[in-house]
CSV table of N, CA and C in Angstrom, one decimal:
chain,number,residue,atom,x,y,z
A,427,UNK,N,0.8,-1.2,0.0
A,427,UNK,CA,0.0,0.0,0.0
A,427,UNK,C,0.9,1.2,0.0
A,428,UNK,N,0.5,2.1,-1.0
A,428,UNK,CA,1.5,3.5,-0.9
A,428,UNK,C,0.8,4.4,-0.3
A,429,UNK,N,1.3,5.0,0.0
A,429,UNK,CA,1.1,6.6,0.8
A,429,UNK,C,1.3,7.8,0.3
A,430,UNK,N,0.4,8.7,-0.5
A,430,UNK,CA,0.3,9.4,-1.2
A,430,UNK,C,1.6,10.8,-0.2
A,431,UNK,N,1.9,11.5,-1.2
A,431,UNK,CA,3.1,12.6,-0.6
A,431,UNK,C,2.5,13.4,0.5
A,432,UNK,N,1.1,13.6,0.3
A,432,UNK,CA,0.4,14.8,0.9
A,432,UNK,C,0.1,14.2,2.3
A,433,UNK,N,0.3,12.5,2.7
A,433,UNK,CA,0.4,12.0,3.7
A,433,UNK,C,1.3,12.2,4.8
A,434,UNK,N,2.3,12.0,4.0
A,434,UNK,CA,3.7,12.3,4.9
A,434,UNK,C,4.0,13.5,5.5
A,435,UNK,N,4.2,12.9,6.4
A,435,UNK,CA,4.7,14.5,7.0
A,435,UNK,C,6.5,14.9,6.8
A,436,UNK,N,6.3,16.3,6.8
A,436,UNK,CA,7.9,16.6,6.5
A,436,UNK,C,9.1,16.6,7.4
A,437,UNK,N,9.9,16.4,6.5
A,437,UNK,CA,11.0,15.7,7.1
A,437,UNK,C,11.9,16.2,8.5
A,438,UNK,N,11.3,17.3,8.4
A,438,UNK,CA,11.9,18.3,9.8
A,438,UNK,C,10.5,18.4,10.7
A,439,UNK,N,9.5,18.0,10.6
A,439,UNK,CA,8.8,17.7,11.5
A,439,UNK,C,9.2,17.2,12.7
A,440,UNK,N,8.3,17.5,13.9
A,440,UNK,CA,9.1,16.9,15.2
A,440,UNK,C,8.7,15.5,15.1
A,441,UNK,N,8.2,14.8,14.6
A,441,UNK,CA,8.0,13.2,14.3
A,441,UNK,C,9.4,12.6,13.8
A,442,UNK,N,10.5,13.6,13.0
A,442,UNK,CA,11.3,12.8,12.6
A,442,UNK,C,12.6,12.7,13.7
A,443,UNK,N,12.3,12.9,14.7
A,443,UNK,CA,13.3,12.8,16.3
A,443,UNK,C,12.7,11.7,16.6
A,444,UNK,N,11.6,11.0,16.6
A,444,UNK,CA,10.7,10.2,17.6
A,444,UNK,C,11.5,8.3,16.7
A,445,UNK,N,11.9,8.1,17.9
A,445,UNK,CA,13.1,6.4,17.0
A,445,UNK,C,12.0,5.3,17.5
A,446,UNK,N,11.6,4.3,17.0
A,446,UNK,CA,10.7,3.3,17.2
A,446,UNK,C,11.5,2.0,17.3
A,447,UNK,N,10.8,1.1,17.9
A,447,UNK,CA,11.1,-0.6,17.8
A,447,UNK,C,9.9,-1.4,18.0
A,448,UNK,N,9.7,-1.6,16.8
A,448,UNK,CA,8.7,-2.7,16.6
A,448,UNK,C,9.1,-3.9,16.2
A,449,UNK,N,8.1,-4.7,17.3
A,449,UNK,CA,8.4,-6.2,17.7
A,449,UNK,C,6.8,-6.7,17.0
A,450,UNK,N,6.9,-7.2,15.9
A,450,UNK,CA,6.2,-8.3,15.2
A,450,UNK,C,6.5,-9.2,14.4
A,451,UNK,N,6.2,-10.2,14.3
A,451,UNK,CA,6.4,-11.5,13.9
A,451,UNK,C,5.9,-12.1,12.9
A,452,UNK,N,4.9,-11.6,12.0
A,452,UNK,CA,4.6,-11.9,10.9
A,452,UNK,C,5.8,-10.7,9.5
A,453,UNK,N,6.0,-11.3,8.9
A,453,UNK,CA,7.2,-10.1,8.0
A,453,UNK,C,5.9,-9.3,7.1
A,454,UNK,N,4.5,-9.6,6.6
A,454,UNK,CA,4.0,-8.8,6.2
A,454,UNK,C,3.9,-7.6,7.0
A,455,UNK,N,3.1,-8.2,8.3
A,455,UNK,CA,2.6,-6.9,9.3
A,455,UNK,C,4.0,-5.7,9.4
A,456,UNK,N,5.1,-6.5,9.6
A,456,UNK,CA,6.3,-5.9,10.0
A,456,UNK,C,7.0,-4.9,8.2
A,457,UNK,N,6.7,-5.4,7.4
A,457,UNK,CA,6.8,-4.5,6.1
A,457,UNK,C,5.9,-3.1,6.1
A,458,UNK,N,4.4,-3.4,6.8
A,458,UNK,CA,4.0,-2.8,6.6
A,458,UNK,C,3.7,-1.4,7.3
A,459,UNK,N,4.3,-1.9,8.7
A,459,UNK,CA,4.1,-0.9,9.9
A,459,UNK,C,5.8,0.1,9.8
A,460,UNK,N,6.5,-1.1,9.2
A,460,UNK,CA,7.8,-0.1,8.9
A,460,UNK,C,7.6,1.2,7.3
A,461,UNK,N,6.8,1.1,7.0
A,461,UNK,CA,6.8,1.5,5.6
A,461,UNK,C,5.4,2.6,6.2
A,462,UNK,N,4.6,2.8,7.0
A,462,UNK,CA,3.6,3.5,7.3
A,462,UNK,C,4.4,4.4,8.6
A,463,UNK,N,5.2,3.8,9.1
A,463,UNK,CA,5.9,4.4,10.4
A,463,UNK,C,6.6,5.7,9.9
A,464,UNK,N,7.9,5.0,9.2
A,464,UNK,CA,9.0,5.7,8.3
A,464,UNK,C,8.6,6.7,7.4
A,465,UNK,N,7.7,6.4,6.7
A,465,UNK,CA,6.8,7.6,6.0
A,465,UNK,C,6.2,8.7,6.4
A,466,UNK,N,5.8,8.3,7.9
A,466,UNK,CA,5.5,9.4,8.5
A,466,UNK,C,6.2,10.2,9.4
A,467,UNK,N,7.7,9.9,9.4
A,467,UNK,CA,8.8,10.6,9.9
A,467,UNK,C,9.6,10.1,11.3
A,468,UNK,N,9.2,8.7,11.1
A,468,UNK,CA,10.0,8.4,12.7
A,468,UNK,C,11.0,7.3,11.9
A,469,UNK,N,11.8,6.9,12.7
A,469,UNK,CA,13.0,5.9,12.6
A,469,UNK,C,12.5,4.8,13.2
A,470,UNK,N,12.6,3.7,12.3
A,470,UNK,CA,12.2,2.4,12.8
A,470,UNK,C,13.1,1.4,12.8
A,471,UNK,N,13.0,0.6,14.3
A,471,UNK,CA,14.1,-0.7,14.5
A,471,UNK,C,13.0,-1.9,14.5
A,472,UNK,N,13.3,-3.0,13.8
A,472,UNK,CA,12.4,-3.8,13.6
A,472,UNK,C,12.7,-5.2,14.3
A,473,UNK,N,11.5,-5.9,15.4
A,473,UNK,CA,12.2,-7.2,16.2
A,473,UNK,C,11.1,-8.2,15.4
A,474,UNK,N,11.7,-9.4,15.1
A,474,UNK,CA,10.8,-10.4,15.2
A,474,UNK,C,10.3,-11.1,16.5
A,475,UNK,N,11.0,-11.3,17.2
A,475,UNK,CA,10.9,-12.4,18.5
A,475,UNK,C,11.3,-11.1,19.8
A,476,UNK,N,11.0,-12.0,20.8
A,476,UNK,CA,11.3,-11.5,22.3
A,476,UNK,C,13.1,-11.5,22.1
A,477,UNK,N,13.6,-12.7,21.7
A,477,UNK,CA,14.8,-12.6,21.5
A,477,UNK,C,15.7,-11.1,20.8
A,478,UNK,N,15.3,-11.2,19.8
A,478,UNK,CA,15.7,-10.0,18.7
A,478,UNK,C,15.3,-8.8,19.3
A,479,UNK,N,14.4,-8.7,20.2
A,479,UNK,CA,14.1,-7.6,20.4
A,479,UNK,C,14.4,-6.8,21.8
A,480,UNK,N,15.6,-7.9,22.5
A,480,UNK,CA,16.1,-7.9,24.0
A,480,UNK,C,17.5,-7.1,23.2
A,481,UNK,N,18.0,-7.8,22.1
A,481,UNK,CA,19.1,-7.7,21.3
A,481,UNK,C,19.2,-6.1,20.8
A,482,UNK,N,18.3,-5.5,20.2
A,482,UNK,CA,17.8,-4.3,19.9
A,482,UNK,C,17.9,-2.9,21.2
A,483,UNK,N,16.9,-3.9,22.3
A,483,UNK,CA,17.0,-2.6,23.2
A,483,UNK,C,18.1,-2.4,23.9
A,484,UNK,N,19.0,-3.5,24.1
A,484,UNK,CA,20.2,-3.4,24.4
A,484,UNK,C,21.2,-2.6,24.5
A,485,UNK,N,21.4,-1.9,22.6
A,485,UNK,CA,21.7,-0.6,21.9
A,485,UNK,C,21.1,0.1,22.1
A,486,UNK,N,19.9,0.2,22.3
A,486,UNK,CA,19.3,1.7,22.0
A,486,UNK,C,18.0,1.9,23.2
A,487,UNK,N,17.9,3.1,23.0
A,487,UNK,CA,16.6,3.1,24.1
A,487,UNK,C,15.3,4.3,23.8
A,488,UNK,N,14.5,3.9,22.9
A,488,UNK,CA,13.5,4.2,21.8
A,488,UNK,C,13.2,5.0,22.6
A,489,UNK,N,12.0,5.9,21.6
A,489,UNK,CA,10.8,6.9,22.1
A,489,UNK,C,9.8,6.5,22.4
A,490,UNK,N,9.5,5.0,21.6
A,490,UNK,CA,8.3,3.8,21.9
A,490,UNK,C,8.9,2.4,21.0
A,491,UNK,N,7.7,1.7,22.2
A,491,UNK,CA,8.2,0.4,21.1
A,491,UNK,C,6.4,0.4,21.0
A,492,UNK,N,6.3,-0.5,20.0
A,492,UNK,CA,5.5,-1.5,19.7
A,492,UNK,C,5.4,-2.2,19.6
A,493,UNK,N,4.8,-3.0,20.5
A,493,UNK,CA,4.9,-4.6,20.7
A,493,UNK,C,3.0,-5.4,20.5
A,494,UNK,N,4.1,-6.5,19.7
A,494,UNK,CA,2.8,-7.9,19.2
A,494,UNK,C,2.6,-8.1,20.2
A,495,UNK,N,1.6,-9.0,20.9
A,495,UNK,CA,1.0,-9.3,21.9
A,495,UNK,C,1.9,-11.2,22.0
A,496,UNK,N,1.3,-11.4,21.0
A,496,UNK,CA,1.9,-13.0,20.4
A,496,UNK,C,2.9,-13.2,19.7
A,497,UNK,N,4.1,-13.3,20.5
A,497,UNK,CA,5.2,-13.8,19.4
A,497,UNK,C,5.8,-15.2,19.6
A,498,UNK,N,6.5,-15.5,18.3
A,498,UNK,CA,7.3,-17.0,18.5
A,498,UNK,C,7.3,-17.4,19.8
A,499,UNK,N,8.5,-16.9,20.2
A,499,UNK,CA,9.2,-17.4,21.4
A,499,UNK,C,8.6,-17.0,22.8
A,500,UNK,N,7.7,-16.0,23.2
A,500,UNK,CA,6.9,-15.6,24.1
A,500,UNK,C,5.6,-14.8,23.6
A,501,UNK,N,5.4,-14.5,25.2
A,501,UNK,CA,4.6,-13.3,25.6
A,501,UNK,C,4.9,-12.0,25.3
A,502,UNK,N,4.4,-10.8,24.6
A,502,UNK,CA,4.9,-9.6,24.8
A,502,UNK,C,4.1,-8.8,26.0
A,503,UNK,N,3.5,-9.8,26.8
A,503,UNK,CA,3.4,-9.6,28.4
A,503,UNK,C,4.8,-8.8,29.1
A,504,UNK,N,5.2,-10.6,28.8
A,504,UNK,CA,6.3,-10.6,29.5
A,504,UNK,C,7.9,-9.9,29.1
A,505,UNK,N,8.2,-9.5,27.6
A,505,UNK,CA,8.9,-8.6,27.4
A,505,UNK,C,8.5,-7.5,28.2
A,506,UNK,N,7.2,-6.9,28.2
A,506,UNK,CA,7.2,-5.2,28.7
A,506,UNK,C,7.1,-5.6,30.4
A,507,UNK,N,7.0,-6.4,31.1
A,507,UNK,CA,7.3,-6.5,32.3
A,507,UNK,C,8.8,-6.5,32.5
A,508,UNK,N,9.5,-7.3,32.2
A,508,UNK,CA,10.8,-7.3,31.8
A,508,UNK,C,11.9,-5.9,31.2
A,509,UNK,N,10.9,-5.0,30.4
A,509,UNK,CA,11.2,-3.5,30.1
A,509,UNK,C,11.4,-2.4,31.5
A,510,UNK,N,9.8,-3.3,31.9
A,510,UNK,CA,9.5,-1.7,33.2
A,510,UNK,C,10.4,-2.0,34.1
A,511,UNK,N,11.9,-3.4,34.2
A,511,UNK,CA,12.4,-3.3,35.4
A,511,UNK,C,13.5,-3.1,35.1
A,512,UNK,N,13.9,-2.2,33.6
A,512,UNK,CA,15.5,-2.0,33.6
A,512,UNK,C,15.2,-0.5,33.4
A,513,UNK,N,16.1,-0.1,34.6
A,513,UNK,CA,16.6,1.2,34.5
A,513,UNK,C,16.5,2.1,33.2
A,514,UNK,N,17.3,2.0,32.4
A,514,UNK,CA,17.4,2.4,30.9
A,514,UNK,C,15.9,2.4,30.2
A,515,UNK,N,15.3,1.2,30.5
A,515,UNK,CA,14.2,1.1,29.6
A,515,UNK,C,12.9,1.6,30.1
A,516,UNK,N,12.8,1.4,31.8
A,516,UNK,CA,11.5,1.6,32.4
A,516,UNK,C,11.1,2.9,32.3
A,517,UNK,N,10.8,4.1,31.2
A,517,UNK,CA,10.6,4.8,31.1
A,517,UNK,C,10.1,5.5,29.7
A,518,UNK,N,10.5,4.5,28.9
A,518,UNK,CA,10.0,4.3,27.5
A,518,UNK,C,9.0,4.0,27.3
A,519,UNK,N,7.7,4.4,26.7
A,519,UNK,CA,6.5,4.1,26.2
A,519,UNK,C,6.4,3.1,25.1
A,520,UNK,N,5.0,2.5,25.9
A,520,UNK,CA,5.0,1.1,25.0
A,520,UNK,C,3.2,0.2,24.7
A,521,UNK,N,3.9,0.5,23.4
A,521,UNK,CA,1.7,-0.1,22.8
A,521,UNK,C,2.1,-1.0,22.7
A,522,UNK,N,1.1,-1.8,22.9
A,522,UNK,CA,0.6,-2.9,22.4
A,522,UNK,C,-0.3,-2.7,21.2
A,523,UNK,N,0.1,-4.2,20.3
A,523,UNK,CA,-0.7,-3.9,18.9
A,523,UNK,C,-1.1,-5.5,19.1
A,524,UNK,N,-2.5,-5.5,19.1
A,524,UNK,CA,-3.6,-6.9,18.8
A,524,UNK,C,-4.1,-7.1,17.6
A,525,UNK,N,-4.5,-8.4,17.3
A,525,UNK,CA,-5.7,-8.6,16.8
A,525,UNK,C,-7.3,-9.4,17.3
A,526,UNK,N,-6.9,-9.7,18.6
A,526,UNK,CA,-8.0,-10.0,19.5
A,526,UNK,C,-8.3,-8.9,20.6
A,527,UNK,N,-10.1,-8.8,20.0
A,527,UNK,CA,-10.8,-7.8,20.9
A,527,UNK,C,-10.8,-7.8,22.1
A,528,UNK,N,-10.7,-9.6,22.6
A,528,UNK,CA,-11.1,-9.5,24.6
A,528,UNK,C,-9.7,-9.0,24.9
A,529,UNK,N,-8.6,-8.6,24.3
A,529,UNK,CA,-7.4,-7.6,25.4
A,529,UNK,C,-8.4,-6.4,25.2
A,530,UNK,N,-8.7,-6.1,24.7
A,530,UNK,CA,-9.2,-4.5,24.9
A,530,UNK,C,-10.1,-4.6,26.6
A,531,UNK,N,-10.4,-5.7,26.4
A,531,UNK,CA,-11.6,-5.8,27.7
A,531,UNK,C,-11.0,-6.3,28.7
A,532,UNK,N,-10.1,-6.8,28.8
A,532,UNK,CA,-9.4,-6.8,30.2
A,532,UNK,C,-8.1,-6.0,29.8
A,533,UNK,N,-7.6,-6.0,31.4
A,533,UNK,CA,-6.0,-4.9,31.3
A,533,UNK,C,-5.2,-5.5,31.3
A,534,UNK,N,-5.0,-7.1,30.8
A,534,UNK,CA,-3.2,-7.8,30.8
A,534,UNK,C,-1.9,-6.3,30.3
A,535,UNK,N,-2.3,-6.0,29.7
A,535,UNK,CA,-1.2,-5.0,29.0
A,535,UNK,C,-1.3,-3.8,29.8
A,536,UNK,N,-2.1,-3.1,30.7
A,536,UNK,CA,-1.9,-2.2,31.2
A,536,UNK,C,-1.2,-2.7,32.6
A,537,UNK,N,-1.5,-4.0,33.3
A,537,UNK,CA,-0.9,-4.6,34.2
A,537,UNK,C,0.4,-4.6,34.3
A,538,UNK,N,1.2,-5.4,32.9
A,538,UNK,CA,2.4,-5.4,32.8
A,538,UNK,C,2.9,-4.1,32.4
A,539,UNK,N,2.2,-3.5,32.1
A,539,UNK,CA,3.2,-1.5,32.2
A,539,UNK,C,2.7,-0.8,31.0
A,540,UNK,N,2.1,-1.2,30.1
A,540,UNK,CA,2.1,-0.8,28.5
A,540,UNK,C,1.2,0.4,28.9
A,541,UNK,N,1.5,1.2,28.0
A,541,UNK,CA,1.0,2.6,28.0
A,541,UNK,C,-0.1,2.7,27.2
A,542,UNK,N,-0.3,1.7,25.8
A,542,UNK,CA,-1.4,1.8,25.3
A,542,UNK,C,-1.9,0.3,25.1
A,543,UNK,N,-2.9,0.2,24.1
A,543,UNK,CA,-2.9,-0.8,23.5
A,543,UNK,C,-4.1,-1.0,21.8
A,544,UNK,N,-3.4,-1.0,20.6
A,544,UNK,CA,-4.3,-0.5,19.5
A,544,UNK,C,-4.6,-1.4,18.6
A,545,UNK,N,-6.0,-1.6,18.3
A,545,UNK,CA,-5.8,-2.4,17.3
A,545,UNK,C,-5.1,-3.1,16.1
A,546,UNK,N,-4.7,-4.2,15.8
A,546,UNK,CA,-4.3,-4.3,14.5
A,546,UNK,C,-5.2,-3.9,13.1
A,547,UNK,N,-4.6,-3.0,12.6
A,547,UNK,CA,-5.1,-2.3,11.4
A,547,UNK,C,-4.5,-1.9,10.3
A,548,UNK,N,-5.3,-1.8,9.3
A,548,UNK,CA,-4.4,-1.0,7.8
A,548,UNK,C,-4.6,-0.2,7.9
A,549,UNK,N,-5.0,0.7,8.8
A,549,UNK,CA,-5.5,2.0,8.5
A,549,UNK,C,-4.2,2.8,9.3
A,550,UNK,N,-3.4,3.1,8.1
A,550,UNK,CA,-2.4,3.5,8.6
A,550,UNK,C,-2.3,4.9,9.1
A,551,UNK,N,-3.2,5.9,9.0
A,551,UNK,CA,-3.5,6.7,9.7
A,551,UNK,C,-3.7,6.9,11.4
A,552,UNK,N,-4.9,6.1,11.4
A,552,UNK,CA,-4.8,6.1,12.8
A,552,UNK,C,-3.7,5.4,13.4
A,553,UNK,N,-2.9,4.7,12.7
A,553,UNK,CA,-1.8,4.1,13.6
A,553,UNK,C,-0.9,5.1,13.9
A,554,UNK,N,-0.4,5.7,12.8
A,554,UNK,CA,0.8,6.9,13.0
A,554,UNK,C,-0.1,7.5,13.9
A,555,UNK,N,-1.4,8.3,13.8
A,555,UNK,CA,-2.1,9.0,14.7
A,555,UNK,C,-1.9,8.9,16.5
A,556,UNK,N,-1.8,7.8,16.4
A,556,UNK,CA,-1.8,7.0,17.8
A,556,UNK,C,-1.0,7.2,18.4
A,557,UNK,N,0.2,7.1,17.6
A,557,UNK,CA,1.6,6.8,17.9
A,557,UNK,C,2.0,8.8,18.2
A,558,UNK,N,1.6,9.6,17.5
A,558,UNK,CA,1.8,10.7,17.5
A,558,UNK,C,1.3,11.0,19.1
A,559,UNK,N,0.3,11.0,19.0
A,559,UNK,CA,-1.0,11.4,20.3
A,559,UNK,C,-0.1,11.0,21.6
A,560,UNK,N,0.6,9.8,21.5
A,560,UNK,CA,1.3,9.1,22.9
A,560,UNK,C,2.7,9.6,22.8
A,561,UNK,N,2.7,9.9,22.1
A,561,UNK,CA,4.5,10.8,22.2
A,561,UNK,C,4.1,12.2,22.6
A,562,UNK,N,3.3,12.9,22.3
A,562,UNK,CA,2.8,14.2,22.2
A,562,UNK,C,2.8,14.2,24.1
A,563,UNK,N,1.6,13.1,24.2
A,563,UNK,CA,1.2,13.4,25.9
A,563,UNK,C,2.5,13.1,26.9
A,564,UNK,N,3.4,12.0,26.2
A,564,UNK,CA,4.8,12.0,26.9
A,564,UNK,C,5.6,13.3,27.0
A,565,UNK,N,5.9,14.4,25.8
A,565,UNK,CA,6.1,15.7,26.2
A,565,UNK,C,5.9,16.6,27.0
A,566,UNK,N,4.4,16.5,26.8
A,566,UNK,CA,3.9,17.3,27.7
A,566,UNK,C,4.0,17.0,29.4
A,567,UNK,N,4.0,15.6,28.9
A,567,UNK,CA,4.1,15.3,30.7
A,567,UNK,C,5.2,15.7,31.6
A,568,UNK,N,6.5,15.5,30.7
A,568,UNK,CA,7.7,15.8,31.1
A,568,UNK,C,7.8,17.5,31.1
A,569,UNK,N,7.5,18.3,30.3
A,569,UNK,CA,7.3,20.0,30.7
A,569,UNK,C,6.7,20.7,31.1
A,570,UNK,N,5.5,20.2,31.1
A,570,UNK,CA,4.3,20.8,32.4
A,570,UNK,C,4.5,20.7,33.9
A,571,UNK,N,5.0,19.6,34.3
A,571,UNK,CA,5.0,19.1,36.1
A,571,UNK,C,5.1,20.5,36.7
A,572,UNK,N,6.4,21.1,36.2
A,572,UNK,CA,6.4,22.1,37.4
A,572,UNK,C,5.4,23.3,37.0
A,573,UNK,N,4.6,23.5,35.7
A,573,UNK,CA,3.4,24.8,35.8
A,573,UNK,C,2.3,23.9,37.0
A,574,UNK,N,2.2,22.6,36.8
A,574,UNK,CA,1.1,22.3,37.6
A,574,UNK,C,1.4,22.1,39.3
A,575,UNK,N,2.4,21.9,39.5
A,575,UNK,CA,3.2,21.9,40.9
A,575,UNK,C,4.3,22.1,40.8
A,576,UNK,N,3.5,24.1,41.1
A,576,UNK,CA,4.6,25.0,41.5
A,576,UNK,C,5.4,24.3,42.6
A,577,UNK,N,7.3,24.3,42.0
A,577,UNK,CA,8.3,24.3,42.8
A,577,UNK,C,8.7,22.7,42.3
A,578,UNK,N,7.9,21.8,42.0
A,578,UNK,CA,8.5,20.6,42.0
A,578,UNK,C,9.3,20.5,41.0
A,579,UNK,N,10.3,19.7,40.6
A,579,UNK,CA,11.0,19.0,39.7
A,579,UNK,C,11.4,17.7,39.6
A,580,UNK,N,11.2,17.5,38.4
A,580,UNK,CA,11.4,16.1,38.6
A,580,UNK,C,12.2,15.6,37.3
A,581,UNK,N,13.5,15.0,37.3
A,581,UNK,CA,14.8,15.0,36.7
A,581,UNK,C,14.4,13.5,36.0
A,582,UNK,N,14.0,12.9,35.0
A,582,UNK,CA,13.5,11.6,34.6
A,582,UNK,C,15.2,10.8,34.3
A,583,UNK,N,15.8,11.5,33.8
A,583,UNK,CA,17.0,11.2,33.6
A,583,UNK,C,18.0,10.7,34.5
A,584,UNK,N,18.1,11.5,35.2
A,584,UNK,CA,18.7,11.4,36.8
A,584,UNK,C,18.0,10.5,38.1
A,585,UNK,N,17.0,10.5,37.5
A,585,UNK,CA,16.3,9.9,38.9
A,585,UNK,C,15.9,10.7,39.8
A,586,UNK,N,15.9,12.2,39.7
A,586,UNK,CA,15.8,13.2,41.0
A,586,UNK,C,14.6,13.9,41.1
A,587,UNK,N,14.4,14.0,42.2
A,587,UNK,CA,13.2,15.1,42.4
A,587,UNK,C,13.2,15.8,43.3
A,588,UNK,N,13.1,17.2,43.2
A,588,UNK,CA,13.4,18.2,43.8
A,588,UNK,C,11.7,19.8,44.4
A,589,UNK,N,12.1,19.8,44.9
A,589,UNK,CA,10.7,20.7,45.7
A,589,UNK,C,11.6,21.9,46.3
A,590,UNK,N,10.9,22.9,45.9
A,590,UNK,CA,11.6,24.2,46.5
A,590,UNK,C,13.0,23.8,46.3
A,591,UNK,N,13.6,23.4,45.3
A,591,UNK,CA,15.2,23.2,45.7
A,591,UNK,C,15.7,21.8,46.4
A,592,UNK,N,14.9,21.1,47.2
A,592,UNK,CA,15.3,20.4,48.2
A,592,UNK,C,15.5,19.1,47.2
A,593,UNK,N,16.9,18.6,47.2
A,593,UNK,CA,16.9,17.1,46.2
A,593,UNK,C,16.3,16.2,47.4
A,594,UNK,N,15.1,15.0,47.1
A,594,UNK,CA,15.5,13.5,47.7
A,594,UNK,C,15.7,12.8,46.8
């Protein structure tokens, strides 16, 4: 499926800072979400398995991942439980992508830490859409704190938080 020019966003958009890792396991789905991602200005690292995609974060430490629910070799349960308890990674935003409705109805994915969870779809719009909207509210989250509580800070990087000055 192509993506007409007027789709894309440009290249100096703030989309094209935002680095991805998507973990799916079929090579179509995985052609297609790289080619709708990338189009739309982000950089994409691509995992098949829990394996390949331990290998991946290793090096790098994304703006999101996206993670299959079902892969080969596991759970993408249990990868993003496994995410939220490394330093480096537990702070990284992370969807889940299905194609079965009953996750939407229960919270396995918000349990294990995932920040979203979206349907499997062609509709490559709302996907980038999605993906935009959860990067967007992760900005904001991080530069607003102190308009909303005056005096606090809070150092994501460092681990610090500070009130009137006072580090604990």
């Amino acid at each position: 499926m192509a993506i007409s020019k007027a789709q894309k966003i440009d290249a100096n958009s703030r989309a094209d800072r935002f680095n991805l890792v998507i973990v799916e396991d079929d090579p179509h789905c995985q052609a297609f979400f790289k080619l709708i991602f990338e189009q739309a200005g982000f950089r994409c690292q691509m995992a098949g398995s829990l394996q390949e995609a331990w290998a991946v974060l290793k090096s790098c430490v994304p703006d999101l991942i996206i993670l299959d629910e079902s892969l080969p070799d596991g759970s993408g349960l249990d990868l993003c439980r496994k995410i939220r308890q490394e330093p480096q990674l537990c702070r990284v935003l992370l969807a889940f992508l299905t194609a079965r409705k009953n996750v939407f109805n229960g919270s396995d994915w918000s349990k294990a830490g995932g920040d979203a969870c979206w349907a499997k779809t062609h509709n490559h719009a709302r996907l980038t859409a999605s993906a935009h909207a959860l990067l967007r509210r992760r900005e904001w989250d991080t530069k607003t704190l102190e308009s909303r509580i005056p005096g606090l800070l809070i150092d994501f990087k460092r681990n610090l938080v500070s009130y009137n000055q006072t580090i604990s």
